[in-house]
Amino acid sequence: MVRALRPKNLGEALKALDKERVIVLAGGTDLMVSRKRWSGLTPLFEKPVLFIDHLDALKGVESDGNCVKIGSACTFTSLLENGEIPGFFKDVLSQIASPAIRNIATIGGNICNASPAGDTLPILYALNASLVLAAVGSSRTIAIDNFITGPGETVINENELVKEIVIPKDEFNVFFYKKVGARRANSCSKLSFTGLARVVKGKIGDIRIAFGAVSPTVVRSREIEQKMKNKSVSDIEKMLPEWSNSYSLILDPIDDQRCNRRYRKKISLRILEHFLRSLN
Amino acid sequence: MRIDFVLNGERVSIDTDPLRRLIDVLREEFYLSGVKEGCGVGECGACTILLDGRSALSCLIPVGKVQNGEIVTIEGYRKSDRYRILEKAFAESGAVQCGFCTPGFIMAAEALLRKEAIPDERTIREGISGNLCRCTGYNMIVEGIKRASRMGKGLW
Amino acid sequence: MKDREEKIGDTQERVDAPEKTGGYVDYIADMKFRGMLYARTLRSTRPRARILSIDFPEIPEECFIVDRRDITGKNRVKMLVDDQPFFAEEVVNYVGEPILLVVGPHKGVIDRLISEIIVHYRDIKPVLTIEEAERGHSQPIYGEDNCFASYQILRGNLEDAFKQAAFTLEDTYGTGYQEHIYLEPQGMIGVYENDRVTVYGSMQCPFYIKNALIQGLGWPGDRIRVVQTTTGGAFGGKEDYPSILAGHVAFAAIKTGRPVQLVLDRTEDIEVTTKRHPSIITIKTAIDKQKKISAMDVEIKLDGGAYAGLTDVVLQRAMFSATGVYRVPNIRVRGRALATNTIPNGAFRGFGSPQAFFAIEMHMLSLTEKIGEDPLEFKKRHMLRQNDYTVTGGKMREEVKLDEMIELVVKMSDYRNKYKKYTRDKNPMHKGVGLSIFYHGCAFTGSGEKEKIKAEVRLKKQRDGKVEILVSNVEMGQGSQTTLRKIVAQTLDIPSTDVLYDNPDTDRVPDSGPTVASRTVMIVGFLLKKAAQRLKEEWVKATEVEVKEVYKQPEYIRWDQKKFEGDAYPVYSWGTNVVEVEIDPLTYEIRVRGIWGVYDIGTAIDKQIIQGQIEGGVNQGLGYATVEVLNREDGHLLQGSMTDYIIPCSMDFPPVESTLVDNNYEYGPFGAKCAGEVPFIGAAPALASAVQNALKVTIDRVPVTPEYLLEVMESED
């Protein structure tokens, strides 16, 4: 029998992480599926399991003038019910899985799972979110796009825990989110598109574009976004082929059991174009 | 690990592997077979229970997670007045066919009505979107929940 | 006797609803017997291979291996032909084929043993597609030519009609797999005591299982008992596969002397149980100078999977639906069911006819596009009417109420205006509307009821005045616990609560046939009605009375199985659907905006139960038409879990607005015909027609996924 640890507080959790290699379990909605065995048998975890979902230190949402800080063990439901969470973020959260899963699954779990189809990832990339990683006696902050390196892969050290997610409060006046799944609820993304922009006096002030499930990690290009900035919205139509082509070069989806490469790529670009046109 | 929780209104304590699935503990240790396993991977909702007043899938929860928590299964819930309303409304609406998904739908309906006593159609559909039914096509279940909401005015 | 006058058809609350809703009922996975052991199946991981040897780890004393050597009778699952073994012999023919069971008291130990058993295979080149099966193979899987069944229907003079045609048109259609996803996975418990075996489980056909056990055990029937447990959905999926599982638990119970439970996990259930047959259907039609259909040449190919199962009959039903509800003077229908090294396919609501109706309804659209005629008018011009001849040359004796039904559905859905608008408009929102017309032949195909089933029912009046229904038909969600009770209660004029009807136990009930083919109400219900009428005459207070009825084929039915000629079915149920869609111009996701249906099922025994069949059947049919993708690669399923095999959820489709048209059938109880399957059939062609209307492209396969639509739209550009 694999040991399971249920620390009393964050300090104890970090100590446990420092002492041995463990699997951190927050909501468990992904881990329990990937570790599942024959019905009736205890799921197979290869290392001791550290429960963290009950730790109050990881369940808060704080907001100040500059940013919103979200505790990593916040469930999707708790965020949906929290007044500090912006509406467009809730729009994303409300389309994840089903109510019963949203009651259990956590934002930190979704990030650390690092699935190419992870539904909170594109919006977090777009918002320049960073993560606070805590360890005994230390703490570091890392941008989410530096944190995730591939499907299921992150740069987290074995003694670290994602403590909170920090989202800067940048100003946007255009939000667009489209998730394409096989059915209208309770399904994994075939692809997703997130677009945020600040359009002021007919000019693109800020723009953030992130694609989900079309590459090993979320696709966001600051380079292409930079080219779009300060452009007049009336020039979008003219620039569209070039911008679309730039993204076309970096979207690299796969064929799998849920969708095919061709659809993922084509439709992502069509949604991109739709979004950009809508700015005008 | 010793795990203490409230199950259907009673304090219980069990010494077991905290990584066991809650569904297995409920069915095998407490003989609560109204909690059904339809898929085992969180897709079908047949194992829906209430954990601290919210719907949750017992196939995805390691029992260690419910330490000091409160769980209600269909066996506990069916003693309530709200259940009696839902049972009647489901029967009158033709919401029950093979019945395997039904206890899960009832628990999801309770979680939904608790949040919103008079839900509109969209809210109902959204509220039960994690519960799959292969017999009814859902509409008669949606009707059942609407009817319960009407019949049970003031109860939720 | 009764407190109020009830009419047949009036809604009565289902008798099984409260006990199911409250979780009071035990399904097979909920049942425990003293000393019960668990079984898990070691399955083939190869599509086709010779088993060279099997290496076993040390088997603990309390554990058992159960395999083909434990089969005391014949290692063949009794179905139509004896080709499928309970446990593989020298060769495995599909991924998932059972090789042996590991049985024991602890699941953890069983799981470890299963993972430690090593099967050494020598691969044989598998036959993986219909094309490969047809092309021929050095070693056919079945017979000489990989063909499970091959039939032909020939009527009139095809050659002349094609010669004289104004023009001809040929289309080919494809349909995919469909998995049942009954919410309760399959399972059985075997018990061996006092030299008898009892098998409990989730099933549609207790006597199919009993007969399979008689053959597998080589025992006389009186040593075998089969008891149905509350069944959590079936849809055809629990027609033949349960016989295999029942064999497994019976062999295991006998070997171990202990009760043995075998319940499939969902993934295992998806990966190894039967599916709806994938099909390729080609229709070639001759149109004469009056723009009428003068001939149709249809070729149907079904992928049967590795073993024969029920495929032969599925093919027949597909063929009997080949020309749809239309009158075609000259016909050739050729059907072939082919063997491939894949999961054996089997029964699924509609049983071959959904494939055929999808093809014919889409082909009718295709013809009208060529002719330039309104599709509905073109269909109406060709619809079968009373006294016309069916595809097999049987006489359509009943009144065909399609005109009335179509007018109703058109009115309910505003079809004509919508069709005009969506056809004419530039239609940037991609709106479309489609209409399908279909039938379902009630009960067994051909002379099956008379020759094979020979149903017998009994009614037993107890001293206290209560009457027990003794039949082998099961409640599996479709409502037979309520409808059969109603038929008996109303005939006897006693309250429904005075009619008893337990889950069938073969020790107690006669063989009234399997719970399939939408036959339960029409065939079994009619026998029960006759029995009830007799019981009413013979009613004696405070005395036990038992009456028996045996199926007699109505005089009018003529069927020649050799020539495939005559009345393929005793009667038909009919339907028409309209589906309205809107297609996302960016993503090609299909949004269903409205569903309408009008059905002629004779009469409804209970309107709400019928509504449940309609809503559920249409939902399954729309799932088949849109989201239910199941593909395979090298004989392995790609969508082998409920995460990847998608069925519709509550957010996907709106309610079905439906109505019934009465059309009493003399040989059905209170005039009832069949209802369980017919609602499924029209959904896919109506949906696909609506998509075709919206996008102005040809839809020639289901499921119509956004990925497929992208492909079609791009090839149009």
mmCIF file of N, CA, C and O in Angstrom, chain A residues 33 36-41 176 178-188 190-191 256-260 262-264 266-267 270-275, chain C residues 38-40 107-108 110-111 263 265 584-591 627 638-639 642-649 651-652 705-707 710-711 714-715:
data_model
loop_
_atom_site.group_PDB
_atom_site.id
_atom_site.type_symbol
_atom_site.label_atom_id
_atom_site.label_comp_id
_atom_site.label_asym_id
_atom_site.label_seq_id
_atom_site.Cartn_x
_atom_site.Cartn_y
_atom_site.Cartn_z
ATOM 1 N N VAL A 33 -8.154 9.051 -12.924
ATOM 2 C CA VAL A 33 -8.443 8.378 -14.196
ATOM 3 C C VAL A 33 -7.173 7.717 -14.736
ATOM 4 O O VAL A 33 -7.172 6.555 -15.125
ATOM 5 N N LYS A 36 -6.308 4.650 -12.756
ATOM 6 C CA LYS A 36 -7.415 3.722 -12.535
ATOM 7 C C LYS A 36 -7.034 2.293 -12.883
ATOM 8 O O LYS A 36 -6.310 2.038 -13.840
ATOM 9 N N ARG A 37 -7.549 1.370 -12.079
ATOM 10 C CA ARG A 37 -7.404 -0.052 -12.392
ATOM 11 C C ARG A 37 -8.790 -0.676 -12.465
ATOM 12 O O ARG A 37 -9.794 0.011 -12.536
ATOM 13 N N TRP A 38 -8.846 -1.973 -12.409
ATOM 14 C CA TRP A 38 -10.110 -2.704 -12.391
ATOM 15 C C TRP A 38 -10.993 -2.133 -11.283
ATOM 16 O O TRP A 38 -10.523 -1.889 -10.164
ATOM 17 N N SER A 39 -12.244 -1.954 -11.596
ATOM 18 C CA SER A 39 -13.212 -1.447 -10.632
ATOM 19 C C SER A 39 -13.115 -2.230 -9.323
ATOM 20 O O SER A 39 -13.097 -3.449 -9.311
ATOM 21 N N GLY A 40 -13.045 -1.509 -8.206
ATOM 22 C CA GLY A 40 -12.921 -2.181 -6.908
ATOM 23 C C GLY A 40 -11.497 -2.166 -6.385
ATOM 24 O O GLY A 40 -11.263 -2.350 -5.198
ATOM 25 N N LEU A 41 -10.543 -1.957 -7.279
ATOM 26 C CA LEU A 41 -9.152 -1.913 -6.833
ATOM 27 C C LEU A 41 -8.706 -0.470 -6.633
ATOM 28 O O LEU A 41 -9.132 0.431 -7.354
ATOM 29 N N PHE A 176 -12.728 37.162 -26.461
ATOM 30 C CA PHE A 176 -13.351 36.157 -27.322
ATOM 31 C C PHE A 176 -12.806 34.793 -26.931
ATOM 32 O O PHE A 176 -11.605 34.595 -26.835
ATOM 33 N N LYS A 178 -13.522 30.568 -27.764
ATOM 34 C CA LYS A 178 -14.287 29.525 -28.453
ATOM 35 C C LYS A 178 -13.637 28.179 -28.165
ATOM 36 O O LYS A 178 -12.463 27.966 -28.457
ATOM 37 N N LYS A 179 -14.433 27.315 -27.573
ATOM 38 C CA LYS A 179 -13.981 25.938 -27.353
ATOM 39 C C LYS A 179 -14.749 25.046 -28.308
ATOM 40 O O LYS A 179 -15.970 25.123 -28.386
ATOM 41 N N VAL A 180 -14.050 24.210 -29.042
ATOM 42 C CA VAL A 180 -14.726 23.235 -29.884
ATOM 43 C C VAL A 180 -14.520 21.859 -29.264
ATOM 44 O O VAL A 180 -13.388 21.381 -29.154
ATOM 45 N N GLY A 181 -15.619 21.273 -28.826
ATOM 46 C CA GLY A 181 -15.559 19.924 -28.269
ATOM 47 C C GLY A 181 -16.516 19.044 -29.039
ATOM 48 O O GLY A 181 -17.261 19.531 -29.897
ATOM 49 N N ALA A 182 -16.518 17.753 -28.732
ATOM 50 C CA ALA A 182 -17.369 16.846 -29.500
ATOM 51 C C ALA A 182 -18.848 17.024 -29.146
ATOM 52 O O ALA A 182 -19.722 16.730 -29.940
ATOM 53 N N ARG A 183 -19.131 17.461 -27.928
ATOM 54 C CA ARG A 183 -20.526 17.756 -27.584
ATOM 55 C C ARG A 183 -20.569 19.065 -26.809
ATOM 56 O O ARG A 183 -19.533 19.646 -26.509
ATOM 57 N N ARG A 184 -21.777 19.503 -26.468
ATOM 58 C CA ARG A 184 -21.935 20.869 -25.955
ATOM 59 C C ARG A 184 -21.505 21.026 -24.506
ATOM 60 O O ARG A 184 -21.476 22.137 -23.989
ATOM 61 N N ALA A 185 -21.278 19.960 -23.817
ATOM 62 C CA ALA A 185 -20.751 20.053 -22.451
ATOM 63 C C ALA A 185 -20.016 18.760 -22.165
ATOM 64 O O ALA A 185 -20.161 17.790 -22.912
ATOM 65 N N ASN A 186 -19.239 18.782 -21.081
ATOM 66 C CA ASN A 186 -18.642 17.537 -20.643
ATOM 67 C C ASN A 186 -17.786 16.885 -21.722
ATOM 68 O O ASN A 186 -17.880 15.692 -21.963
ATOM 69 N N SER A 187 -16.986 17.672 -22.421
ATOM 70 C CA SER A 187 -16.098 17.036 -23.396
ATOM 71 C C SER A 187 -14.751 17.732 -23.431
ATOM 72 O O SER A 187 -14.609 18.891 -23.066
ATOM 73 N N CYS A 188 -13.749 16.973 -23.858
ATOM 74 C CA CYS A 188 -12.402 17.513 -24.009
ATOM 75 C C CYS A 188 -12.377 18.410 -25.239
ATOM 76 O O CYS A 188 -13.112 18.195 -26.196
ATOM 77 N N LYS A 190 -11.363 19.761 -28.706
ATOM 78 C CA LYS A 190 -10.676 19.404 -29.947
ATOM 79 C C LYS A 190 -9.682 20.517 -30.253
ATOM 80 O O LYS A 190 -8.589 20.291 -30.739
ATOM 81 N N LEU A 191 -10.136 21.732 -29.983
ATOM 82 C CA LEU A 191 -9.277 22.908 -30.096
ATOM 83 C C LEU A 191 -9.960 24.027 -29.330
ATOM 84 O O LEU A 191 -11.161 23.970 -29.057
ATOM 85 N N ASP A 256 -5.590 12.606 -33.660
ATOM 86 C CA ASP A 256 -5.770 11.664 -32.556
ATOM 87 C C ASP A 256 -7.204 11.162 -32.528
ATOM 88 O O ASP A 256 -7.955 11.378 -33.483
ATOM 89 N N GLN A 257 -7.581 10.485 -31.429
ATOM 90 C CA GLN A 257 -8.903 9.863 -31.368
ATOM 91 C C GLN A 257 -10.029 10.883 -31.293
ATOM 92 O O GLN A 257 -11.187 10.549 -31.476
ATOM 93 N N ARG A 258 -9.698 12.146 -31.021
ATOM 94 C CA ARG A 258 -10.749 13.148 -30.852
ATOM 95 C C ARG A 258 -10.979 14.014 -32.073
ATOM 96 O O ARG A 258 -12.035 14.597 -32.243
ATOM 97 N N CYS A 259 -9.954 14.141 -32.917
ATOM 98 C CA CYS A 259 -10.046 15.105 -34.000
ATOM 99 C C CYS A 259 -8.879 14.845 -34.956
ATOM 100 O O CYS A 259 -8.019 14.020 -34.664
ATOM 101 N N ASN A 260 -8.873 15.555 -36.078
ATOM 102 C CA ASN A 260 -7.703 15.391 -36.936
ATOM 103 C C ASN A 260 -6.934 16.701 -37.091
ATOM 104 O O ASN A 260 -7.419 17.783 -36.780
ATOM 105 N N ARG A 262 -5.912 18.315 -39.708
ATOM 106 C CA ARG A 262 -6.415 19.256 -40.686
ATOM 107 C C ARG A 262 -7.504 20.166 -40.097
ATOM 108 O O ARG A 262 -7.474 21.379 -40.242
ATOM 109 N N TYR A 263 -8.459 19.528 -39.424
ATOM 110 C CA TYR A 263 -9.548 20.304 -38.828
ATOM 111 C C TYR A 263 -9.018 21.265 -37.761
ATOM 112 O O TYR A 263 -9.359 22.436 -37.736
ATOM 113 N N ARG A 264 -8.188 20.729 -36.903
ATOM 114 C CA ARG A 264 -7.666 21.564 -35.807
ATOM 115 C C ARG A 264 -6.987 22.810 -36.342
ATOM 116 O O ARG A 264 -7.190 23.911 -35.858
ATOM 117 N N LYS A 266 -7.065 24.186 -39.571
ATOM 118 C CA LYS A 266 -7.917 25.060 -40.401
ATOM 119 C C LYS A 266 -8.894 25.861 -39.553
ATOM 120 O O LYS A 266 -9.082 27.049 -39.761
ATOM 121 N N ILE A 267 -9.544 25.186 -38.657
ATOM 122 C CA ILE A 267 -10.597 25.855 -37.890
ATOM 123 C C ILE A 267 -9.988 26.862 -36.917
ATOM 124 O O ILE A 267 -10.529 27.948 -36.720
ATOM 125 N N ARG A 270 -9.408 29.838 -38.927
ATOM 126 C CA ARG A 270 -10.669 30.523 -39.275
ATOM 127 C C ARG A 270 -11.195 31.320 -38.091
ATOM 128 O O ARG A 270 -11.703 32.424 -38.262
ATOM 129 N N ILE A 271 -11.078 30.726 -36.895
ATOM 130 C CA ILE A 271 -11.548 31.454 -35.712
ATOM 131 C C ILE A 271 -10.659 32.677 -35.478
ATOM 132 O O ILE A 271 -11.139 33.760 -35.153
ATOM 133 N N LEU A 272 -9.369 32.498 -35.676
ATOM 134 C CA LEU A 272 -8.431 33.620 -35.550
ATOM 135 C C LEU A 272 -8.863 34.769 -36.465
ATOM 136 O O LEU A 272 -8.960 35.924 -36.045
ATOM 137 N N GLU A 273 -9.110 34.440 -37.710
ATOM 138 C CA GLU A 273 -9.485 35.476 -38.677
ATOM 139 C C GLU A 273 -10.807 36.143 -38.284
ATOM 140 O O GLU A 273 -10.955 37.353 -38.382
ATOM 141 N N HIS A 274 -11.724 35.312 -37.831
ATOM 142 C CA HIS A 274 -13.009 35.845 -37.373
ATOM 143 C C HIS A 274 -12.797 36.837 -36.223
ATOM 144 O O HIS A 274 -13.382 37.919 -36.192
ATOM 145 N N PHE A 275 -11.953 36.434 -35.298
ATOM 146 C CA PHE A 275 -11.672 37.295 -34.135
ATOM 147 C C PHE A 275 -11.046 38.613 -34.590
ATOM 148 O O PHE A 275 -11.461 39.697 -34.165
ATOM 149 N N TYR C 38 -14.468 -13.552 -7.846
ATOM 150 C CA TYR C 38 -14.493 -12.633 -8.985
ATOM 151 C C TYR C 38 -13.755 -13.253 -10.160
ATOM 152 O O TYR C 38 -12.809 -14.030 -9.961
ATOM 153 N N ALA C 39 -14.180 -12.897 -11.343
ATOM 154 C CA ALA C 39 -13.496 -13.396 -12.539
ATOM 155 C C ALA C 39 -13.088 -12.224 -13.411
ATOM 156 O O ALA C 39 -13.798 -11.219 -13.505
ATOM 157 N N ARG C 40 -11.946 -12.377 -14.028
ATOM 158 C CA ARG C 40 -11.512 -11.388 -15.023
ATOM 159 C C ARG C 40 -10.978 -12.155 -16.225
ATOM 160 O O ARG C 40 -10.428 -13.239 -16.093
ATOM 161 N N LYS C 107 -9.553 -9.334 -5.939
ATOM 162 C CA LYS C 107 -9.375 -8.703 -7.243
ATOM 163 C C LYS C 107 -7.911 -8.327 -7.495
ATOM 164 O O LYS C 107 -7.421 -8.421 -8.627
ATOM 165 N N GLY C 108 -7.222 -7.896 -6.436
ATOM 166 C CA GLY C 108 -5.830 -7.484 -6.606
ATOM 167 C C GLY C 108 -4.964 -8.628 -7.095
ATOM 168 O O GLY C 108 -4.107 -8.464 -7.967
ATOM 169 N N ILE C 110 -6.023 -11.350 -8.677
ATOM 170 C CA ILE C 110 -6.451 -11.698 -10.040
ATOM 171 C C ILE C 110 -5.794 -10.753 -11.042
ATOM 172 O O ILE C 110 -5.249 -11.174 -12.068
ATOM 173 N N ASP C 111 -5.818 -9.473 -10.704
ATOM 174 C CA ASP C 111 -5.259 -8.460 -11.582
ATOM 175 C C ASP C 111 -3.768 -8.720 -11.813
ATOM 176 O O ASP C 111 -3.272 -8.618 -12.931
ATOM 177 N N VAL C 263 -18.219 -8.977 -14.045
ATOM 178 C CA VAL C 263 -18.838 -7.722 -14.486
ATOM 179 C C VAL C 263 -17.784 -6.972 -15.295
ATOM 180 O O VAL C 263 -16.644 -6.837 -14.861
ATOM 181 N N ASP C 265 -15.799 -3.905 -16.819
ATOM 182 C CA ASP C 265 -15.574 -2.461 -16.668
ATOM 183 C C ASP C 265 -16.024 -1.809 -17.965
ATOM 184 O O ASP C 265 -16.074 -2.445 -19.011
ATOM 185 N N ASP C 584 -22.532 26.072 -37.605
ATOM 186 C CA ASP C 584 -21.614 27.156 -37.285
ATOM 187 C C ASP C 584 -20.720 27.413 -38.491
ATOM 188 O O ASP C 584 -19.984 26.529 -38.922
ATOM 189 N N PRO C 585 -20.794 28.630 -39.055
ATOM 190 C CA PRO C 585 -20.033 28.879 -40.278
ATOM 191 C C PRO C 585 -18.520 28.829 -40.055
ATOM 192 O O PRO C 585 -17.767 28.616 -41.008
ATOM 193 N N LEU C 586 -18.090 28.980 -38.825
ATOM 194 C CA LEU C 586 -16.649 28.927 -38.557
ATOM 195 C C LEU C 586 -16.164 27.511 -38.347
ATOM 196 O O LEU C 586 -15.137 27.093 -38.869
ATOM 197 N N THR C 587 -16.924 26.752 -37.552
ATOM 198 C CA THR C 587 -16.404 25.461 -37.078
ATOM 199 C C THR C 587 -17.118 24.256 -37.680
ATOM 200 O O THR C 587 -16.692 23.133 -37.479
ATOM 201 N N TYR C 588 -18.210 24.507 -38.394
ATOM 202 C CA TYR C 588 -19.049 23.427 -38.927
ATOM 203 C C TYR C 588 -19.660 22.546 -37.851
ATOM 204 O O TYR C 588 -20.081 21.418 -38.115
ATOM 205 N N GLU C 589 -19.714 23.039 -36.636
ATOM 206 C CA GLU C 589 -20.455 22.298 -35.612
ATOM 207 C C GLU C 589 -21.937 22.398 -35.946
ATOM 208 O O GLU C 589 -22.424 23.461 -36.339
ATOM 209 N N ILE C 590 -22.630 21.277 -35.762
ATOM 210 C CA ILE C 590 -24.053 21.239 -36.094
ATOM 211 C C ILE C 590 -24.869 21.529 -34.844
ATOM 212 O O ILE C 590 -24.676 20.901 -33.805
ATOM 213 N N ARG C 591 -25.761 22.481 -34.967
ATOM 214 C CA ARG C 591 -26.668 22.770 -33.862
ATOM 215 C C ARG C 591 -28.064 22.358 -34.320
ATOM 216 O O ARG C 591 -28.564 22.875 -35.321
ATOM 217 N N VAL C 627 -22.240 12.728 -33.362
ATOM 218 C CA VAL C 627 -21.052 12.706 -32.484
ATOM 219 C C VAL C 627 -20.445 11.326 -32.227
ATOM 220 O O VAL C 627 -19.344 11.221 -31.708
ATOM 221 N N LEU C 638 -10.125 2.966 -31.627
ATOM 222 C CA LEU C 638 -9.437 4.210 -31.270
ATOM 223 C C LEU C 638 -10.176 4.978 -30.178
ATOM 224 O O LEU C 638 -9.600 5.794 -29.498
ATOM 225 N N GLN C 639 -11.481 4.737 -30.064
ATOM 226 C CA GLN C 639 -12.265 5.450 -29.045
ATOM 227 C C GLN C 639 -12.808 4.426 -28.050
ATOM 228 O O GLN C 639 -14.001 4.146 -28.017
ATOM 229 N N MET C 642 -15.299 5.993 -22.441
ATOM 230 C CA MET C 642 -16.380 6.975 -22.548
ATOM 231 C C MET C 642 -15.857 8.401 -22.617
ATOM 232 O O MET C 642 -16.621 9.321 -22.866
ATOM 233 N N THR C 643 -14.561 8.575 -22.405
ATOM 234 C CA THR C 643 -13.982 9.901 -22.616
ATOM 235 C C THR C 643 -13.875 10.174 -24.106
ATOM 236 O O THR C 643 -14.039 11.301 -24.556
ATOM 237 N N ASP C 644 -13.622 9.132 -24.857
ATOM 238 C CA ASP C 644 -13.380 9.314 -26.292
ATOM 239 C C ASP C 644 -14.565 8.912 -27.165
ATOM 240 O O ASP C 644 -14.755 9.467 -28.238
ATOM 241 N N TYR C 645 -15.338 7.922 -26.734
ATOM 242 C CA TYR C 645 -16.554 7.590 -27.469
ATOM 243 C C TYR C 645 -17.668 8.461 -26.886
ATOM 244 O O TYR C 645 -18.066 8.305 -25.733
ATOM 245 N N ILE C 646 -18.126 9.392 -27.685
ATOM 246 C CA ILE C 646 -19.017 10.443 -27.185
ATOM 247 C C ILE C 646 -20.471 10.075 -27.476
ATOM 248 O O ILE C 646 -20.816 9.749 -28.612
ATOM 249 N N ILE C 647 -21.315 10.108 -26.458
ATOM 250 C CA ILE C 647 -22.758 10.044 -26.692
ATOM 251 C C ILE C 647 -23.347 11.405 -26.311
ATOM 252 O O ILE C 647 -22.729 12.154 -25.566
ATOM 253 N N PRO C 648 -24.514 11.736 -26.838
ATOM 254 C CA PRO C 648 -25.061 13.066 -26.573
ATOM 255 C C PRO C 648 -25.287 13.305 -25.079
ATOM 256 O O PRO C 648 -25.577 12.378 -24.321
ATOM 257 N N CYS C 649 -25.161 14.571 -24.677
ATOM 258 C CA CYS C 649 -25.495 14.954 -23.301
ATOM 259 C C CYS C 649 -26.745 15.841 -23.328
ATOM 260 O O CYS C 649 -27.324 16.077 -24.390
ATOM 261 N N MET C 651 -27.233 18.863 -23.195
ATOM 262 C CA MET C 651 -27.150 20.171 -23.853
ATOM 263 C C MET C 651 -27.233 20.063 -25.380
ATOM 264 O O MET C 651 -27.264 21.079 -26.058
ATOM 265 N N ASP C 652 -27.204 18.849 -25.912
ATOM 266 C CA ASP C 652 -26.999 18.721 -27.352
ATOM 267 C C ASP C 652 -28.239 18.901 -28.217
ATOM 268 O O ASP C 652 -28.171 19.528 -29.260
ATOM 269 N N THR C 705 -19.592 14.546 -38.965
ATOM 270 C CA THR C 705 -18.798 15.290 -37.979
ATOM 271 C C THR C 705 -18.344 16.606 -38.591
ATOM 272 O O THR C 705 -18.304 16.744 -39.817
ATOM 273 N N PRO C 706 -17.968 17.568 -37.767
ATOM 274 C CA PRO C 706 -17.409 18.816 -38.304
ATOM 275 C C PRO C 706 -16.160 18.550 -39.161
ATOM 276 O O PRO C 706 -15.944 19.223 -40.158
ATOM 277 N N GLU C 707 -15.384 17.546 -38.778
ATOM 278 C CA GLU C 707 -14.172 17.208 -39.540
ATOM 279 C C GLU C 707 -14.558 16.759 -40.952
ATOM 280 O O GLU C 707 -13.919 17.144 -41.933
ATOM 281 N N LEU C 710 -15.801 19.764 -43.000
ATOM 282 C CA LEU C 710 -14.679 20.572 -43.501
ATOM 283 C C LEU C 710 -14.127 19.949 -44.782
ATOM 284 O O LEU C 710 -13.885 20.636 -45.774
ATOM 285 N N GLU C 711 -13.965 18.620 -44.723
ATOM 286 C CA GLU C 711 -13.435 17.894 -45.884
ATOM 287 C C GLU C 711 -14.359 18.094 -47.096
ATOM 288 O O GLU C 711 -13.899 18.410 -48.187
ATOM 289 N N GLU C 714 -14.328 21.730 -48.405
ATOM 290 C CA GLU C 714 -13.092 22.078 -49.111
ATOM 291 C C GLU C 714 -13.022 21.422 -50.474
ATOM 292 O O GLU C 714 -12.495 21.993 -51.418
ATOM 293 N N SER C 715 -13.579 20.217 -50.560
ATOM 294 C CA SER C 715 -13.535 19.558 -51.866
ATOM 295 C C SER C 715 -14.512 20.214 -52.843
ATOM 296 O O SER C 715 -14.379 20.089 -54.047
#
